[in-house]
Short mmCIF file of C-alpha atoms in Angstrom, two decimals:
data_model
loop_
_atom_site.label_atom_id
_atom_site.label_comp_id
_atom_site.label_asym_id
_atom_site.label_seq_id
_atom_site.Cartn_x
_atom_site.Cartn_y
_atom_site.Cartn_z
CA UNK A 1 -87.28 -60.89 104.68
CA UNK A 2 -90.35 -61.60 106.94
CA UNK A 3 -88.17 -64.06 108.93
CA UNK A 4 -85.54 -61.56 109.43
CA UNK A 5 -87.97 -59.01 110.49
CA UNK A 6 -89.58 -61.48 112.74
CA UNK A 7 -86.30 -62.68 114.30
CA UNK A 8 -85.30 -58.98 115.06
CA UNK A 9 -88.77 -57.33 115.80
CA UNK A 10 -90.92 -59.90 116.31
CA UNK A 11 -91.19 -59.18 119.94
CA UNK A 12 -92.03 -55.75 119.74
CA UNK A 13 -95.48 -54.09 119.88
CA UNK A 14 -96.24 -52.35 116.56
CA UNK A 15 -97.94 -49.47 118.30
CA UNK A 16 -94.79 -48.75 120.46
CA UNK A 17 -92.23 -49.42 117.81
CA UNK A 18 -89.48 -46.48 118.01
CA UNK A 19 -86.70 -45.40 115.75
CA UNK A 20 -84.17 -46.73 118.38
CA UNK A 21 -85.47 -50.32 117.92
CA UNK A 22 -84.97 -50.18 113.99
CA UNK A 23 -81.51 -48.76 114.61
CA UNK A 24 -80.86 -51.77 116.84
CA UNK A 25 -82.32 -54.20 114.27
CA UNK A 26 -80.24 -52.53 111.41
CA UNK A 27 -77.05 -52.89 113.33
CA UNK A 28 -77.89 -56.46 114.13
CA UNK A 29 -78.63 -57.35 110.42
CA UNK A 30 -75.32 -55.36 109.50
CA UNK A 31 -73.50 -57.70 112.09
CA UNK A 32 -75.06 -60.96 110.69
CA UNK A 33 -73.70 -59.88 107.13
CA UNK A 34 -76.66 -57.85 105.54
CA UNK A 35 -75.57 -55.01 103.63
CA UNK A 36 -76.96 -51.30 103.62
CA UNK A 37 -79.27 -51.95 100.40
CA UNK A 38 -80.87 -55.19 102.16
CA UNK A 39 -81.48 -53.58 105.28
CA UNK A 40 -83.25 -50.53 103.47
CA UNK A 41 -85.37 -53.03 101.63
CA UNK A 42 -86.44 -54.78 104.98
CA UNK A 43 -87.50 -51.32 106.72
CA UNK A 44 -89.03 -50.18 103.43
CA UNK A 45 -91.26 -53.30 103.43
CA UNK A 46 -91.83 -52.89 107.27
CA UNK A 47 -92.90 -49.25 106.63
CA UNK A 48 -95.64 -50.58 103.93
CA UNK A 49 -96.86 -53.22 106.30
CA UNK A 50 -97.30 -50.71 109.12
CA UNK A 51 -99.22 -48.36 106.99
CA UNK A 52 -101.65 -50.82 105.90
CA UNK A 53 -101.84 -52.50 109.02
CA UNK A 54 -102.86 -49.25 110.64
CA UNK A 55 -105.37 -48.29 108.04
CA UNK A 56 -106.96 -51.74 108.12
CA UNK A 57 -107.34 -52.03 111.96
CA UNK A 58 -108.23 -48.08 112.05
CA UNK A 59 -105.23 -47.51 114.53
CA UNK A 60 -102.62 -44.57 114.20
CA UNK A 61 -99.39 -46.66 114.19
CA UNK A 62 -96.27 -44.86 114.54
CA UNK A 63 -94.11 -43.86 111.53
CA UNK A 64 -90.93 -45.51 113.12
CA UNK A 65 -89.58 -46.18 109.76
CA UNK A 66 -89.74 -42.73 108.62
CA UNK A 67 -88.47 -41.14 111.80
CA UNK A 68 -85.53 -43.50 111.86
CA UNK A 69 -84.38 -43.08 108.20
CA UNK A 70 -81.99 -39.86 108.92
CA UNK A 71 -80.22 -41.76 111.72
CA UNK A 72 -80.05 -45.00 109.64
CA UNK A 73 -78.60 -42.85 106.81
CA UNK A 74 -76.15 -40.96 108.82
CA UNK A 75 -74.81 -44.33 110.28
CA UNK A 76 -74.50 -45.66 106.96
CA UNK A 77 -77.04 -48.63 107.75
CA UNK A 78 -79.04 -48.26 104.80
CA UNK A 79 -77.95 -47.34 101.37
CA UNK A 80 -77.97 -48.33 97.46
CA UNK A 81 -76.83 -51.60 95.93
CA UNK A 82 -73.89 -51.99 93.72
CA UNK A 83 -75.69 -52.38 90.38
CA UNK A 84 -77.80 -49.71 88.91
CA UNK A 85 -80.94 -51.83 89.19
CA UNK A 86 -82.59 -49.68 91.65
CA UNK A 87 -86.49 -49.74 91.79
CA UNK A 88 -88.52 -47.73 94.47
CA UNK A 89 -90.22 -49.90 97.31
CA UNK A 90 -94.05 -49.29 97.60
CA UNK A 91 -93.24 -47.54 100.79
CA UNK A 92 -90.69 -45.34 99.28
CA UNK A 93 -92.85 -44.45 96.23
CA UNK A 94 -95.76 -43.61 98.64
CA UNK A 95 -93.52 -41.28 100.65
CA UNK A 96 -92.05 -39.70 97.61
CA UNK A 97 -95.54 -39.01 96.08
CA UNK A 98 -97.10 -37.69 99.47
CA UNK A 99 -93.88 -35.47 99.72
CA UNK A 100 -94.25 -34.15 96.25
CA UNK A 101 -98.05 -33.26 96.58
CA UNK A 102 -97.15 -31.41 99.91
CA UNK A 103 -94.31 -29.50 98.80
CA UNK A 104 -94.72 -28.97 94.97
CA UNK A 105 -98.26 -29.43 94.24
CA UNK A 106 -100.57 -32.16 92.50
CA UNK A 107 -98.89 -31.36 89.13
CA UNK A 108 -95.69 -32.27 90.03
CA UNK A 109 -96.90 -35.17 92.21
CA UNK A 110 -98.69 -36.63 88.86
CA UNK A 111 -95.52 -35.94 86.71
CA UNK A 112 -93.69 -38.37 89.16
CA UNK A 113 -96.61 -40.95 88.90
CA UNK A 114 -96.72 -40.70 85.35
CA UNK A 115 -93.14 -41.07 84.97
CA UNK A 116 -93.21 -44.45 86.70
CA UNK A 117 -96.44 -45.44 84.80
CA UNK A 118 -95.08 -44.61 81.35
CA UNK A 119 -91.49 -45.70 81.73
CA UNK A 120 -90.76 -42.10 79.78
CA UNK A 121 -87.62 -40.34 80.13
CA UNK A 122 -87.64 -36.99 81.97
CA UNK A 123 -87.33 -34.78 78.87
CA UNK A 124 -90.13 -37.01 77.29
CA UNK A 125 -92.41 -36.44 80.15
CA UNK A 126 -92.03 -32.55 80.44
CA UNK A 127 -92.39 -31.69 76.56
CA UNK A 128 -95.48 -33.86 76.08
CA UNK A 129 -98.07 -31.47 74.54
CA UNK A 130 -101.96 -32.11 74.67
CA UNK A 131 -101.42 -32.09 70.69
CA UNK A 132 -99.46 -35.00 70.84
CA UNK A 133 -102.18 -37.09 72.27
CA UNK A 134 -104.45 -39.33 69.88
CA UNK A 135 -107.36 -39.57 72.14
CA UNK A 136 -109.25 -42.44 69.81
CA UNK A 137 -106.22 -44.81 70.09
CA UNK A 138 -104.42 -43.41 73.29
CA UNK A 139 -101.28 -43.10 71.71
CA UNK A 140 -98.73 -40.03 71.93
CA UNK A 141 -96.25 -38.82 69.35
CA UNK A 142 -93.01 -38.54 71.27
CA UNK A 143 -89.63 -37.30 70.02
CA UNK A 144 -87.33 -40.14 71.15
CA UNK A 145 -83.36 -40.87 71.24
CA UNK A 146 -82.31 -43.14 68.59
CA UNK A 147 -78.78 -44.73 68.53
CA UNK A 148 -78.29 -43.96 65.01
CA UNK A 149 -80.62 -41.44 63.88
CA UNK A 150 -80.62 -39.08 66.94
CA UNK A 151 -84.16 -38.01 67.75
CA UNK A 152 -87.12 -39.71 65.92
CA UNK A 153 -90.81 -39.08 66.27
CA UNK A 154 -92.32 -42.05 67.35
CA UNK A 155 -96.01 -43.30 68.25
CA UNK A 156 -96.14 -44.53 71.78
CA UNK A 157 -98.96 -46.41 73.39
CA UNK A 158 -99.94 -44.81 76.73
CA UNK A 159 -101.42 -47.58 79.12
CA UNK A 160 -104.69 -46.90 80.99
CA UNK A 161 -103.30 -45.83 84.34
CA UNK A 162 -100.83 -43.58 82.79
CA UNK A 163 -103.50 -42.15 80.56
CA UNK A 164 -105.88 -41.67 83.55
CA UNK A 165 -103.21 -39.39 85.11
CA UNK A 166 -103.11 -37.32 81.80
CA UNK A 167 -106.89 -36.62 81.75
CA UNK A 168 -106.60 -35.35 85.50
CA UNK A 169 -104.18 -32.60 84.33
CA UNK A 170 -105.60 -28.86 83.79
CA UNK A 171 -105.34 -27.84 80.08
CA UNK A 172 -104.09 -24.45 80.92
CA UNK A 173 -100.96 -24.83 78.65
CA UNK A 174 -99.99 -26.57 75.52
CA UNK A 175 -97.61 -29.01 77.40
CA UNK A 176 -99.39 -31.36 79.75
CA UNK A 177 -96.57 -30.93 82.65
CA UNK A 178 -95.23 -27.25 81.88
CA UNK A 179 -91.96 -27.54 83.66
CA UNK A 180 -88.47 -28.61 82.77
CA UNK A 181 -87.01 -32.03 83.23
CA UNK A 182 -84.08 -30.75 85.28
CA UNK A 183 -86.60 -29.05 87.75
CA UNK A 184 -88.46 -32.38 88.24
CA UNK A 185 -85.12 -34.13 88.66
CA UNK A 186 -84.06 -31.54 91.09
CA UNK A 187 -87.25 -31.97 93.05
CA UNK A 188 -86.85 -35.58 93.29
CA UNK A 189 -83.47 -35.53 94.39
CA UNK A 190 -84.13 -33.23 97.13
CA UNK A 191 -87.18 -35.35 98.02
CA UNK A 192 -85.12 -38.52 98.47
CA UNK A 193 -82.71 -36.15 100.61
CA UNK A 194 -85.60 -34.93 102.91
CA UNK A 195 -86.95 -38.44 103.29
CA UNK A 196 -83.57 -40.14 103.82
CA UNK A 197 -84.15 -42.54 100.84
CA UNK A 198 -80.84 -43.69 99.52
CA UNK A 199 -79.63 -44.08 96.01
CA UNK A 200 -82.82 -43.43 94.23
CA UNK A 201 -82.71 -41.11 91.02
CA UNK A 202 -85.86 -39.91 88.82
CA UNK A 203 -84.53 -41.97 86.19
CA UNK A 204 -84.97 -45.01 88.06
CA UNK A 205 -88.68 -44.74 87.45
CA UNK A 206 -88.25 -45.44 83.79
CA UNK A 207 -86.61 -48.96 84.92
CA UNK A 208 -89.65 -49.12 87.37
CA UNK A 209 -92.12 -48.75 84.45
CA UNK A 210 -90.45 -51.31 82.18
CA UNK A 211 -90.14 -53.86 85.03
CA UNK A 212 -93.71 -53.62 86.25
CA UNK A 213 -94.74 -54.17 82.43
CA UNK A 214 -92.85 -57.56 82.55
CA UNK A 215 -94.34 -58.25 85.69
CA UNK A 216 -97.74 -57.86 84.43
CA UNK A 217 -97.13 -60.16 81.54
CA UNK A 218 -96.29 -58.17 78.65
CA UNK A 219 -93.77 -59.44 76.06
CA UNK A 220 -90.34 -58.11 75.33
CA UNK A 221 -91.53 -56.46 71.92
CA UNK A 222 -94.68 -54.94 73.68
CA UNK A 223 -92.69 -53.43 76.56
CA UNK A 224 -90.04 -52.07 73.82
CA UNK A 225 -92.82 -50.62 72.06
CA UNK A 226 -93.93 -48.57 75.30
CA UNK A 227 -90.11 -47.88 76.54
CA UNK A 228 -88.77 -47.19 73.00
CA UNK A 229 -85.58 -49.31 73.40
CA UNK A 230 -84.19 -50.72 70.21
CA UNK A 231 -82.43 -53.72 71.39
CA UNK A 232 -85.29 -56.18 70.36
CA UNK A 233 -84.05 -56.05 66.71
CA UNK A 234 -83.94 -59.38 66.14
CA UNK A 235 -87.58 -59.95 67.24
CA UNK A 236 -88.84 -57.00 65.20
CA UNK A 237 -88.43 -59.50 61.93
CA UNK A 238 -91.15 -61.82 63.54
CA UNK A 239 -93.52 -59.05 65.02
CA UNK A 240 -95.61 -56.60 63.28
CA UNK A 241 -96.95 -54.55 66.40
CA UNK A 242 -98.92 -51.17 65.59
CA UNK A 243 -99.15 -48.51 68.11
CA UNK A 244 -102.93 -48.00 67.06
CA UNK A 245 -103.68 -51.66 67.78
CA UNK A 246 -101.68 -52.06 71.09
CA UNK A 247 -104.57 -51.60 73.32
CA UNK A 248 -106.36 -54.69 71.74
CA UNK A 249 -103.51 -57.11 72.57
CA UNK A 250 -103.63 -59.32 75.39
CA UNK A 251 -100.43 -59.52 77.42
CA UNK A 252 -99.04 -63.07 77.81
CA UNK A 253 -99.53 -64.32 81.16
CA UNK A 254 -96.91 -63.80 83.76
CA UNK A 255 -94.77 -66.90 84.64
#
C-alpha cells in the first residue's frame, strides 16, 4: 500500500494535495488492476497519515481525502469488497465518530464507540440498562440470541475501554443508550452516505470488535464469551471460563 501511494503521489506536496490528485491516483490504480475496495483502503490510510502528520507537525494539512470521496464514489472508483468482511479503517471510524458527535450529540457518538469496543449487536447496545451492570465484576447481563433456545440471559464481560465509555454516560434513564437500535443504524447509514464511506454497516462494528480482540491476543473461547457466538462448543468441553473471572485472565500473546 505504501509503495502504491508513493508511486502515485510521492511527488506531491502534502500541503498542496487536492481532490483532483486523488481522483487521478484512483484512476491510475484502477487501470493497473486495483479494485474499488483496495483503492478505498489506500486512500483511507492516506487520510490517517495526513491527519496524524499534520497534528505532529502542527500544520493544517488539507482534508483532500474527505473532499475527494463524493467524486470517487460517484465515479465508482471506491467501494466495498466482495465478501462481508468489512471493517472500518482508522480514518473512516474517526470520521464517523466526529460526524456523529456533530450531528447527533455525544450519546449517539458513544453508542457507536461502544458498539465497536464491545462487539455487541445494536439491539443489545440500546436495551442495556444500568441495572444490568455488575460494578464489582464489570459484567453485564445481556439477553442474547441462541440458535436453539431463542433468547437467553447471559453474563457478558465488558472490557475496560468499553466499560469506560459506559461510565461516561449520564444516568438520566434506566437505559444507558435510550434510543432504538433502528435509529442508531439509520444514523450510521446516513453518516456513511454523507461521508461517502462505501459499503459499511453498523453491524460491521461487531465484526470489528471481535477481530480486534483476536488481534490483542485473546483466545477463541475468550472472544466467544464476549461476543456470544456459539460455534466453539467443542472447545467448551475443555474450558471452564467464568464471566466473573474474565478480567483476571491474561490474554494469549498475539502471534
